[in-house]
Amino acid sequence: MYKIGFLGVGKMGSSILLGIINSGIYKKDDILIYNPSEIVKEKFKEYRFVENEKVLAENVEILIVAVKPQIFNDLKKYEYSLQNTVIVSIVAGKTIKDLESVFGNRLFIRVMPNTPALIGYGATAISKDPAVPDCVFNKVKSIFETVGKVKDIDDNLMNEIIPTNGSMPAYLYYFAKSFIENAVKHGIDYETAKILASDAIIGSAKMIIETDKSIDELIKDVCSPKGATLEGLKVLEDNNMNKIIDEACDACIQRAYELSKL
Ligand SMILES: NC(=O)c1ccc[n+]([C@@H]2O[C@H](COP(=O)([O-])OP(=O)(O)OC[C@H]3O[C@@H](n4cnc5c(N)ncnc54)[C@H](OP(=O)(O)O)[C@@H]3O)[C@@H](O)[C@H]2O)c1
């Protein structure tokens, strides 16, 4: 038996795979993969691949299901004969019931990770099904802890957390890109703007976590009365940035519910 199997090593699966290899908790020999694409096989040629989903699931202790929700139901094409395999799903929207419909009555853990797991800065939400013993849950949780922060969350909130962690990198990249574009428009070179904007995001995130100030206090600290920051903030407020973000998050959650029905 291999310690851990990856059903799909696309953008998210590969971030977890490479993150845990970089962390040193698993070696390449501990890992088994199934992914149909030849390009992916070439990219991960130092790892052992198997010929199909069934062989993978039947030969690993922990199976990380990292396929798109759209192809999830294709996994039903096999009768899986599993020993003690624990199924860990990162598939957006797919519930324990959906997982049971594929793998039968097993131990399931749902996880919502994000791609910074690749560099050890992941933010992962994990939910515990009552059927899963603590020792199994803690083992899986500790895997994700090697690639960033992990928070327990109620299983029925796994879709609601997606904009806050799973999708958040995309929103922040979008945000960062807009600021960098503005700097470039004003004549600042792209690399300089990229470094300063990125470090401003890292520093601000650390201020939220490491100081005991509220987010409102932190905002106030940057906005001197009648100062430049405040003028910019007024434009965001006048354009209902808060409402736009709220709607974006709701649309993301709504889509997760739609994906669960595919
Ligand atoms: N991307 C994120 O930031 C993120 C964050 C949190 C959760 N997730 C979840 O992670 C899952 C994967 O998302 P992704 O962004 O990583 O997508 P992706 O890049 O498309 O990766 C999916 C991988 O699965 C492979 N695949 C297709 N059919 C397969 C099969 N039958 N068995 C095994 N592998 C198969 C694909 O190979 P081909 O290239 O050959 O199609 C691809 O490499 C989704 O369910 C998503 O909800 C993603």
mmCIF file with all atom_site columns, N, CA and C in Angstrom, residues 165-225:
data_model
loop_
_atom_site.group_PDB
_atom_site.id
_atom_site.type_symbol
_atom_site.label_atom_id
_atom_site.label_alt_id
_atom_site.label_comp_id
_atom_site.label_asym_id
_atom_site.label_entity_id
_atom_site.label_seq_id
_atom_site.pdbx_PDB_ins_code
_atom_site.Cartn_x
_atom_site.Cartn_y
_atom_site.Cartn_z
_atom_site.occupancy
_atom_site.B_iso_or_equiv
_atom_site.pdbx_formal_charge
_atom_site.auth_seq_id
_atom_site.auth_comp_id
_atom_site.auth_asym_id
_atom_site.auth_atom_id
_atom_site.pdbx_PDB_model_num
ATOM 1   N N  . ASN A 1 165 ? -11.393 31.228 1.305   1.00 0.00 ? 165 ASN A N  1
ATOM 2   C CA . ASN A 1 165 ? -10.030 30.656 1.224   1.00 0.00 ? 165 ASN A CA 1
ATOM 3   C C  . ASN A 1 165 ? -9.739  30.027 -0.147  1.00 0.00 ? 165 ASN A C  1
ATOM 4   N N  . GLY A 1 166 ? -10.564 29.082 -0.599  1.00 0.00 ? 166 GLY A N  1
ATOM 5   C CA . GLY A 1 166 ? -10.266 28.384 -1.860  1.00 0.00 ? 166 GLY A CA 1
ATOM 6   C C  . GLY A 1 166 ? -10.099 29.351 -3.024  1.00 0.00 ? 166 GLY A C  1
ATOM 7   N N  . SER A 1 167 ? -11.053 30.284 -3.154  1.00 0.00 ? 167 SER A N  1
ATOM 8   C CA . SER A 1 167 ? -11.035 31.218 -4.286  1.00 0.00 ? 167 SER A CA 1
ATOM 9   C C  . SER A 1 167 ? -10.284 32.509 -3.996  1.00 0.00 ? 167 SER A C  1
ATOM 10  N N  . MET A 1 168 ? -10.069 32.803 -2.722  1.00 0.00 ? 168 MET A N  1
ATOM 11  C CA . MET A 1 168 ? -9.472  34.092 -2.344  1.00 0.00 ? 168 MET A CA 1
ATOM 12  C C  . MET A 1 168 ? -8.199  34.425 -3.128  1.00 0.00 ? 168 MET A C  1
ATOM 13  N N  . PRO A 1 169 ? -7.284  33.474 -3.365  1.00 0.00 ? 169 PRO A N  1
ATOM 14  C CA . PRO A 1 169 ? -6.081  33.863 -4.127  1.00 0.00 ? 169 PRO A CA 1
ATOM 15  C C  . PRO A 1 169 ? -6.428  34.521 -5.464  1.00 0.00 ? 169 PRO A C  1
ATOM 16  N N  . ALA A 1 170 ? -7.429  33.998 -6.170  1.00 0.00 ? 170 ALA A N  1
ATOM 17  C CA . ALA A 1 170 ? -7.786  34.591 -7.476  1.00 0.00 ? 170 ALA A CA 1
ATOM 18  C C  . ALA A 1 170 ? -8.254  36.035 -7.295  1.00 0.00 ? 170 ALA A C  1
ATOM 19  N N  . TYR A 1 171 ? -9.052  36.277 -6.251  1.00 0.00 ? 171 TYR A N  1
ATOM 20  C CA . TYR A 1 171 ? -9.567  37.626 -6.039  1.00 0.00 ? 171 TYR A CA 1
ATOM 21  C C  . TYR A 1 171 ? -8.426  38.583 -5.665  1.00 0.00 ? 171 TYR A C  1
ATOM 22  N N  . LEU A 1 172 ? -7.503  38.083 -4.839  1.00 0.00 ? 172 LEU A N  1
ATOM 23  C CA . LEU A 1 172 ? -6.381  38.950 -4.445  1.00 0.00 ? 172 LEU A CA 1
ATOM 24  C C  . LEU A 1 172 ? -5.427  39.195 -5.617  1.00 0.00 ? 172 LEU A C  1
ATOM 25  N N  . TYR A 1 173 ? -5.234  38.180 -6.479  1.00 0.00 ? 173 TYR A N  1
ATOM 26  C CA . TYR A 1 173 ? -4.381  38.397 -7.662  1.00 0.00 ? 173 TYR A CA 1
ATOM 27  C C  . TYR A 1 173 ? -5.013  39.478 -8.546  1.00 0.00 ? 173 TYR A C  1
ATOM 28  N N  . TYR A 1 174 ? -6.329  39.406 -8.670  1.00 0.00 ? 174 TYR A N  1
ATOM 29  C CA . TYR A 1 174 ? -7.069  40.369 -9.487  1.00 0.00 ? 174 TYR A CA 1
ATOM 30  C C  . TYR A 1 174 ? -6.892  41.790 -8.913  1.00 0.00 ? 174 TYR A C  1
ATOM 31  N N  . PHE A 1 175 ? -7.030  41.847 -7.607  1.00 0.00 ? 175 PHE A N  1
ATOM 32  C CA . PHE A 1 175 ? -6.886  43.105 -6.870  1.00 0.00 ? 175 PHE A CA 1
ATOM 33  C C  . PHE A 1 175 ? -5.465  43.656 -7.067  1.00 0.00 ? 175 PHE A C  1
ATOM 34  N N  . ALA A 1 176 ? -4.470  42.788 -6.839  1.00 0.00 ? 176 ALA A N  1
ATOM 35  C CA . ALA A 1 176 ? -3.059  43.185 -6.976  1.00 0.00 ? 176 ALA A CA 1
ATOM 36  C C  . ALA A 1 176 ? -2.778  43.683 -8.394  1.00 0.00 ? 176 ALA A C  1
ATOM 37  N N  . LYS A 1 177 ? -3.324  42.965 -9.376  1.00 0.00 ? 177 LYS A N  1
ATOM 38  C CA . LYS A 1 177 ? -3.084  43.316 -10.789 1.00 0.00 ? 177 LYS A CA 1
ATOM 39  C C  . LYS A 1 177 ? -3.587  44.737 -11.081 1.00 0.00 ? 177 LYS A C  1
ATOM 40  N N  . SER A 1 178 ? -4.746  45.076 -10.546 1.00 0.00 ? 178 SER A N  1
ATOM 41  C CA . SER A 1 178 ? -5.308  46.409 -10.796 1.00 0.00 ? 178 SER A CA 1
ATOM 42  C C  . SER A 1 178 ? -4.414  47.506 -10.212 1.00 0.00 ? 178 SER A C  1
ATOM 43  N N  . PHE A 1 179 ? -3.881  47.263 -9.008  1.00 0.00 ? 179 PHE A N  1
ATOM 44  C CA . PHE A 1 179 ? -3.001  48.273 -8.395  1.00 0.00 ? 179 PHE A CA 1
ATOM 45  C C  . PHE A 1 179 ? -1.699  48.403 -9.173  1.00 0.00 ? 179 PHE A C  1
ATOM 46  N N  . ILE A 1 180 ? -1.167  47.252 -9.604  1.00 0.00 ? 180 ILE A N  1
ATOM 47  C CA . ILE A 1 180 ? 0.102   47.279 -10.353 1.00 0.00 ? 180 ILE A CA 1
ATOM 48  C C  . ILE A 1 180 ? -0.110  48.019 -11.676 1.00 0.00 ? 180 ILE A C  1
ATOM 49  N N  . GLU A 1 181 ? -1.244  47.745 -12.324 1.00 0.00 ? 181 GLU A N  1
ATOM 50  C CA . GLU A 1 181 ? -1.538  48.416 -13.601 1.00 0.00 ? 181 GLU A CA 1
ATOM 51  C C  . GLU A 1 181 ? -1.617  49.931 -13.414 1.00 0.00 ? 181 GLU A C  1
ATOM 52  N N  . ASN A 1 182 ? -2.186  50.356 -12.289 1.00 0.00 ? 182 ASN A N  1
ATOM 53  C CA . ASN A 1 182 ? -2.277  51.796 -12.036 1.00 0.00 ? 182 ASN A CA 1
ATOM 54  C C  . ASN A 1 182 ? -0.871  52.387 -11.856 1.00 0.00 ? 182 ASN A C  1
ATOM 55  N N  . ALA A 1 183 ? -0.014  51.660 -11.118 1.00 0.00 ? 183 ALA A N  1
ATOM 56  C CA . ALA A 1 183 ? 1.357   52.162 -10.898 1.00 0.00 ? 183 ALA A CA 1
ATOM 57  C C  . ALA A 1 183 ? 2.093   52.285 -12.235 1.00 0.00 ? 183 ALA A C  1
ATOM 58  N N  . VAL A 1 184 ? 1.921   51.270 -13.072 1.00 0.00 ? 184 VAL A N  1
ATOM 59  C CA . VAL A 1 184 ? 2.588   51.275 -14.386 1.00 0.00 ? 184 VAL A CA 1
ATOM 60  C C  . VAL A 1 184 ? 2.069   52.446 -15.230 1.00 0.00 ? 184 VAL A C  1
ATOM 61  N N  . LYS A 1 185 ? 0.746   52.667 -15.143 1.00 0.00 ? 185 LYS A N  1
ATOM 62  C CA . LYS A 1 185 ? 0.143   53.788 -15.881 1.00 0.00 ? 185 LYS A CA 1
ATOM 63  C C  . LYS A 1 185 ? 0.815   55.118 -15.500 1.00 0.00 ? 185 LYS A C  1
ATOM 64  N N  . HIS A 1 186 ? 1.245   55.191 -14.240 1.00 0.00 ? 186 HIS A N  1
ATOM 65  C CA . HIS A 1 186 ? 1.865   56.439 -13.772 1.00 0.00 ? 186 HIS A CA 1
ATOM 66  C C  . HIS A 1 186 ? 3.387   56.437 -13.943 1.00 0.00 ? 186 HIS A C  1
ATOM 67  N N  . GLY A 1 187 ? 3.923   55.406 -14.626 1.00 0.00 ? 187 GLY A N  1
ATOM 68  C CA . GLY A 1 187 ? 5.356   55.435 -14.964 1.00 0.00 ? 187 GLY A CA 1
ATOM 69  C C  . GLY A 1 187 ? 6.259   54.609 -14.074 1.00 0.00 ? 187 GLY A C  1
ATOM 70  N N  . ILE A 1 188 ? 5.683   53.881 -13.112 1.00 0.00 ? 188 ILE A N  1
ATOM 71  C CA . ILE A 1 188 ? 6.510   53.019 -12.239 1.00 0.00 ? 188 ILE A CA 1
ATOM 72  C C  . ILE A 1 188 ? 6.734   51.704 -12.981 1.00 0.00 ? 188 ILE A C  1
ATOM 73  N N  . ASP A 1 189 ? 7.969   51.164 -12.873 1.00 0.00 ? 189 ASP A N  1
ATOM 74  C CA . ASP A 1 189 ? 8.193   49.939 -13.655 1.00 0.00 ? 189 ASP A CA 1
ATOM 75  C C  . ASP A 1 189 ? 7.462   48.753 -13.016 1.00 0.00 ? 189 ASP A C  1
ATOM 76  N N  . TYR A 1 190 ? 7.080   47.807 -13.882 1.00 0.00 ? 190 TYR A N  1
ATOM 77  C CA . TYR A 1 190 ? 6.212   46.698 -13.481 1.00 0.00 ? 190 TYR A CA 1
ATOM 78  C C  . TYR A 1 190 ? 6.797   45.904 -12.307 1.00 0.00 ? 190 TYR A C  1
ATOM 79  N N  . GLU A 1 191 ? 8.088   45.553 -12.380 1.00 0.00 ? 191 GLU A N  1
ATOM 80  C CA . GLU A 1 191 ? 8.711   44.716 -11.338 1.00 0.00 ? 191 GLU A CA 1
ATOM 81  C C  . GLU A 1 191 ? 8.679   45.407 -9.980  1.00 0.00 ? 191 GLU A C  1
ATOM 82  N N  . THR A 1 192 ? 8.994   46.691 -9.977  1.00 0.00 ? 192 THR A N  1
ATOM 83  C CA . THR A 1 192 ? 8.978   47.446 -8.714  1.00 0.00 ? 192 THR A CA 1
ATOM 84  C C  . THR A 1 192 ? 7.566   47.459 -8.135  1.00 0.00 ? 192 THR A C  1
ATOM 85  N N  . ALA A 1 193 ? 6.596   47.752 -8.989  1.00 0.00 ? 193 ALA A N  1
ATOM 86  C CA . ALA A 1 193 ? 5.205   47.809 -8.519  1.00 0.00 ? 193 ALA A CA 1
ATOM 87  C C  . ALA A 1 193 ? 4.760   46.430 -8.023  1.00 0.00 ? 193 ALA A C  1
ATOM 88  N N  . LYS A 1 194 ? 5.170   45.391 -8.728  1.00 0.00 ? 194 LYS A N  1
ATOM 89  C CA . LYS A 1 194 ? 4.763   44.021 -8.341  1.00 0.00 ? 194 LYS A CA 1
ATOM 90  C C  . LYS A 1 194 ? 5.291   43.682 -6.942  1.00 0.00 ? 194 LYS A C  1
ATOM 91  N N  . ILE A 1 195 ? 6.563   43.991 -6.706  1.00 0.00 ? 195 ILE A N  1
ATOM 92  C CA . ILE A 1 195 ? 7.161   43.666 -5.396  1.00 0.00 ? 195 ILE A CA 1
ATOM 93  C C  . ILE A 1 195 ? 6.507   44.496 -4.286  1.00 0.00 ? 195 ILE A C  1
ATOM 94  N N  . LEU A 1 196 ? 6.334   45.776 -4.531  1.00 0.00 ? 196 LEU A N  1
ATOM 95  C CA . LEU A 1 196 ? 5.766   46.629 -3.475  1.00 0.00 ? 196 LEU A CA 1
ATOM 96  C C  . LEU A 1 196 ? 4.307   46.262 -3.194  1.00 0.00 ? 196 LEU A C  1
ATOM 97  N N  . ALA A 1 197 ? 3.530   45.997 -4.240  1.00 0.00 ? 197 ALA A N  1
ATOM 98  C CA . ALA A 1 197 ? 2.120   45.630 -4.031  1.00 0.00 ? 197 ALA A CA 1
ATOM 99  C C  . ALA A 1 197 ? 2.027   44.291 -3.300  1.00 0.00 ? 197 ALA A C  1
ATOM 100 N N  . SER A 1 198 ? 2.862   43.334 -3.710  1.00 0.00 ? 198 SER A N  1
ATOM 101 C CA . SER A 1 198 ? 2.801   41.998 -3.079  1.00 0.00 ? 198 SER A CA 1
ATOM 102 C C  . SER A 1 198 ? 3.196   42.073 -1.615  1.00 0.00 ? 198 SER A C  1
ATOM 103 N N  . ASP A 1 199 ? 4.273   42.818 -1.327  1.00 0.00 ? 199 ASP A N  1
ATOM 104 C CA . ASP A 1 199 ? 4.690   42.935 0.072   1.00 0.00 ? 199 ASP A CA 1
ATOM 105 C C  . ASP A 1 199 ? 3.674   43.713 0.905   1.00 0.00 ? 199 ASP A C  1
ATOM 106 N N  . ALA A 1 200 ? 2.990   44.662 0.275   1.00 0.00 ? 200 ALA A N  1
ATOM 107 C CA . ALA A 1 200 ? 1.943   45.391 1.003   1.00 0.00 ? 200 ALA A CA 1
ATOM 108 C C  . ALA A 1 200 ? 0.812   44.422 1.379   1.00 0.00 ? 200 ALA A C  1
ATOM 109 N N  . ILE A 1 201 ? 0.504   43.471 0.476   1.00 0.00 ? 201 ILE A N  1
ATOM 110 C CA . ILE A 1 201 ? -0.554  42.488 0.783   1.00 0.00 ? 201 ILE A CA 1
ATOM 111 C C  . ILE A 1 201 ? -0.089  41.556 1.904   1.00 0.00 ? 201 ILE A C  1
ATOM 112 N N  . ILE A 1 202 ? 1.149   41.055 1.792   1.00 0.00 ? 202 ILE A N  1
ATOM 113 C CA . ILE A 1 202 ? 1.666   40.153 2.845   1.00 0.00 ? 202 ILE A CA 1
ATOM 114 C C  . ILE A 1 202 ? 1.692   40.888 4.195   1.00 0.00 ? 202 ILE A C  1
ATOM 115 N N  . GLY A 1 203 ? 2.235   42.105 4.193   1.00 0.00 ? 203 GLY A N  1
ATOM 116 C CA . GLY A 1 203 ? 2.349   42.877 5.437   1.00 0.00 ? 203 GLY A CA 1
ATOM 117 C C  . GLY A 1 203 ? 0.996   43.166 6.058   1.00 0.00 ? 203 GLY A C  1
ATOM 118 N N  . SER A 1 204 ? 0.025   43.497 5.215   1.00 0.00 ? 204 SER A N  1
ATOM 119 C CA . SER A 1 204 ? -1.312  43.813 5.733   1.00 0.00 ? 204 SER A CA 1
ATOM 120 C C  . SER A 1 204 ? -1.960  42.572 6.343   1.00 0.00 ? 204 SER A C  1
ATOM 121 N N  . ALA A 1 205 ? -1.786  41.428 5.668   1.00 0.00 ? 205 ALA A N  1
ATOM 122 C CA . ALA A 1 205 ? -2.348  40.176 6.193   1.00 0.00 ? 205 ALA A CA 1
ATOM 123 C C  . ALA A 1 205 ? -1.714  39.856 7.544   1.00 0.00 ? 205 ALA A C  1
ATOM 124 N N  . LYS A 1 206 ? -0.411  40.080 7.652   1.00 0.00 ? 206 LYS A N  1
ATOM 125 C CA . LYS A 1 206 ? 0.266   39.807 8.928   1.00 0.00 ? 206 LYS A CA 1
ATOM 126 C C  . LYS A 1 206 ? -0.206  40.780 10.017  1.00 0.00 ? 206 LYS A C  1
ATOM 127 N N  . MET A 1 207 ? -0.485  42.025 9.633   1.00 0.00 ? 207 MET A N  1
ATOM 128 C CA . MET A 1 207 ? -1.012  42.997 10.614  1.00 0.00 ? 207 MET A CA 1
ATOM 129 C C  . MET A 1 207 ? -2.372  42.527 11.143  1.00 0.00 ? 207 MET A C  1
ATOM 130 N N  . ILE A 1 208 ? -3.205  41.980 10.261  1.00 0.00 ? 208 ILE A N  1
ATOM 131 C CA . ILE A 1 208 ? -4.525  41.495 10.710  1.00 0.00 ? 208 ILE A CA 1
ATOM 132 C C  . ILE A 1 208 ? -4.339  40.375 11.729  1.00 0.00 ? 208 ILE A C  1
ATOM 133 N N  . ILE A 1 209 ? -3.380  39.486 11.440  1.00 0.00 ? 209 ILE A N  1
ATOM 134 C CA . ILE A 1 209 ? -3.207  38.309 12.295  1.00 0.00 ? 209 ILE A CA 1
ATOM 135 C C  . ILE A 1 209 ? -2.378  38.624 13.543  1.00 0.00 ? 209 ILE A C  1
ATOM 136 N N  . GLU A 1 210 ? -1.333  39.424 13.398  1.00 0.00 ? 210 GLU A N  1
ATOM 137 C CA . GLU A 1 210 ? -0.345  39.533 14.475  1.00 0.00 ? 210 GLU A CA 1
ATOM 138 C C  . GLU A 1 210 ? -0.534  40.720 15.420  1.00 0.00 ? 210 GLU A C  1
ATOM 139 N N  . THR A 1 211 ? -1.390  41.697 15.043  1.00 0.00 ? 211 THR A N  1
ATOM 140 C CA . THR A 1 211 ? -1.637  42.785 16.004  1.00 0.00 ? 211 THR A CA 1
ATOM 141 C C  . THR A 1 211 ? -2.988  42.507 16.652  1.00 0.00 ? 211 THR A C  1
ATOM 142 N N  . ASP A 1 212 ? -3.236  43.185 17.784  1.00 0.00 ? 212 ASP A N  1
ATOM 143 C CA . ASP A 1 212 ? -4.542  42.949 18.405  1.00 0.00 ? 212 ASP A CA 1
ATOM 144 C C  . ASP A 1 212 ? -5.550  44.020 17.998  1.00 0.00 ? 212 ASP A C  1
ATOM 145 N N  . LYS A 1 213 ? -5.255  44.717 16.904  1.00 0.00 ? 213 LYS A N  1
ATOM 146 C CA . LYS A 1 213 ? -6.191  45.753 16.444  1.00 0.00 ? 213 LYS A CA 1
ATOM 147 C C  . LYS A 1 213 ? -7.289  45.139 15.580  1.00 0.00 ? 213 LYS A C  1
ATOM 148 N N  . SER A 1 214 ? -8.453  45.770 15.606  1.00 0.00 ? 214 SER A N  1
ATOM 149 C CA . SER A 1 214 ? -9.524  45.311 14.713  1.00 0.00 ? 214 SER A CA 1
ATOM 150 C C  . SER A 1 214 ? -9.189  45.773 13.290  1.00 0.00 ? 214 SER A C  1
ATOM 151 N N  . ILE A 1 215 ? -9.854  45.169 12.312  1.00 0.00 ? 215 ILE A N  1
ATOM 152 C CA . ILE A 1 215 ? -9.590  45.561 10.921  1.00 0.00 ? 215 ILE A CA 1
ATOM 153 C C  . ILE A 1 215 ? -9.977  47.035 10.722  1.00 0.00 ? 215 ILE A C  1
ATOM 154 N N  . ASP A 1 216 ? -11.073 47.477 11.363  1.00 0.00 ? 216 ASP A N  1
ATOM 155 C CA . ASP A 1 216 ? -11.465 48.897 11.241  1.00 0.00 ? 216 ASP A CA 1
ATOM 156 C C  . ASP A 1 216 ? -10.373 49.820 11.797  1.00 0.00 ? 216 ASP A C  1
ATOM 157 N N  . GLU A 1 217 ? -9.772  49.419 12.916  1.00 0.00 ? 217 GLU A N  1
ATOM 158 C CA . GLU A 1 217 ? -8.686  50.250 13.488  1.00 0.00 ? 217 GLU A CA 1
ATOM 159 C C  . GLU A 1 217 ? -7.488  50.291 12.548  1.00 0.00 ? 217 GLU A C  1
ATOM 160 N N  . LEU A 1 218 ? -7.198  49.144 11.952  1.00 0.00 ? 218 LEU A N  1
ATOM 161 C CA . LEU A 1 218 ? -6.058  49.094 11.018  1.00 0.00 ? 218 LEU A CA 1
ATOM 162 C C  . LEU A 1 218 ? -6.311  50.008 9.815   1.00 0.00 ? 218 LEU A C  1
ATOM 163 N N  . ILE A 1 219 ? -7.550  49.996 9.324   1.00 0.00 ? 219 ILE A N  1
ATOM 164 C CA . ILE A 1 219 ? -7.889  50.879 8.191   1.00 0.00 ? 219 ILE A CA 1
ATOM 165 C C  . ILE A 1 219 ? -7.679  52.330 8.616   1.00 0.00 ? 219 ILE A C  1
ATOM 166 N N  . LYS A 1 220 ? -8.174  52.651 9.803   1.00 0.00 ? 220 LYS A N  1
ATOM 167 C CA . LYS A 1 220 ? -8.085  54.036 10.307  1.00 0.00 ? 220 LYS A CA 1
ATOM 168 C C  . LYS A 1 220 ? -6.626  54.478 10.445  1.00 0.00 ? 220 LYS A C  1
ATOM 169 N N  . ASP A 1 221 ? -5.770  53.545 10.868  1.00 0.00 ? 221 ASP A N  1
ATOM 170 C CA . ASP A 1 221 ? -4.344  53.881 11.050  1.00 0.00 ? 221 ASP A CA 1
ATOM 171 C C  . ASP A 1 221 ? -3.688  54.342 9.747   1.00 0.00 ? 221 ASP A C  1
ATOM 172 N N  . VAL A 1 222 ? -4.205  53.849 8.619   1.00 0.00 ? 222 VAL A N  1
ATOM 173 C CA . VAL A 1 222 ? -3.592  54.208 7.325   1.00 0.00 ? 222 VAL A CA 1
ATOM 174 C C  . VAL A 1 222 ? -4.236  55.479 6.753   1.00 0.00 ? 222 VAL A C  1
ATOM 175 N N  . CYS A 1 223 ? -5.461  55.742 7.190   1.00 0.00 ? 223 CYS A N  1
ATOM 176 C CA . CYS A 1 223 ? -6.211  56.869 6.598   1.00 0.00 ? 223 CYS A CA 1
ATOM 177 C C  . CYS A 1 223 ? -6.107  58.119 7.464   1.00 0.00 ? 223 CYS A C  1
ATOM 178 N N  . SER A 1 224 ? -5.048  58.899 7.286   1.00 0.00 ? 224 SER A N  1
ATOM 179 C CA . SER A 1 224 ? -4.961  60.167 8.032   1.00 0.00 ? 224 SER A CA 1
ATOM 180 C C  . SER A 1 224 ? -6.121  61.064 7.599   1.00 0.00 ? 224 SER A C  1
ATOM 181 N N  . PRO A 1 225 ? -6.668  61.832 8.560   1.00 0.00 ? 225 PRO A N  1
ATOM 182 C CA . PRO A 1 225 ? -7.764  62.746 8.191   1.00 0.00 ? 225 PRO A CA 1
ATOM 183 C C  . PRO A 1 225 ? -7.313  63.682 7.069   1.00 0.00 ? 225 PRO A C  1
#
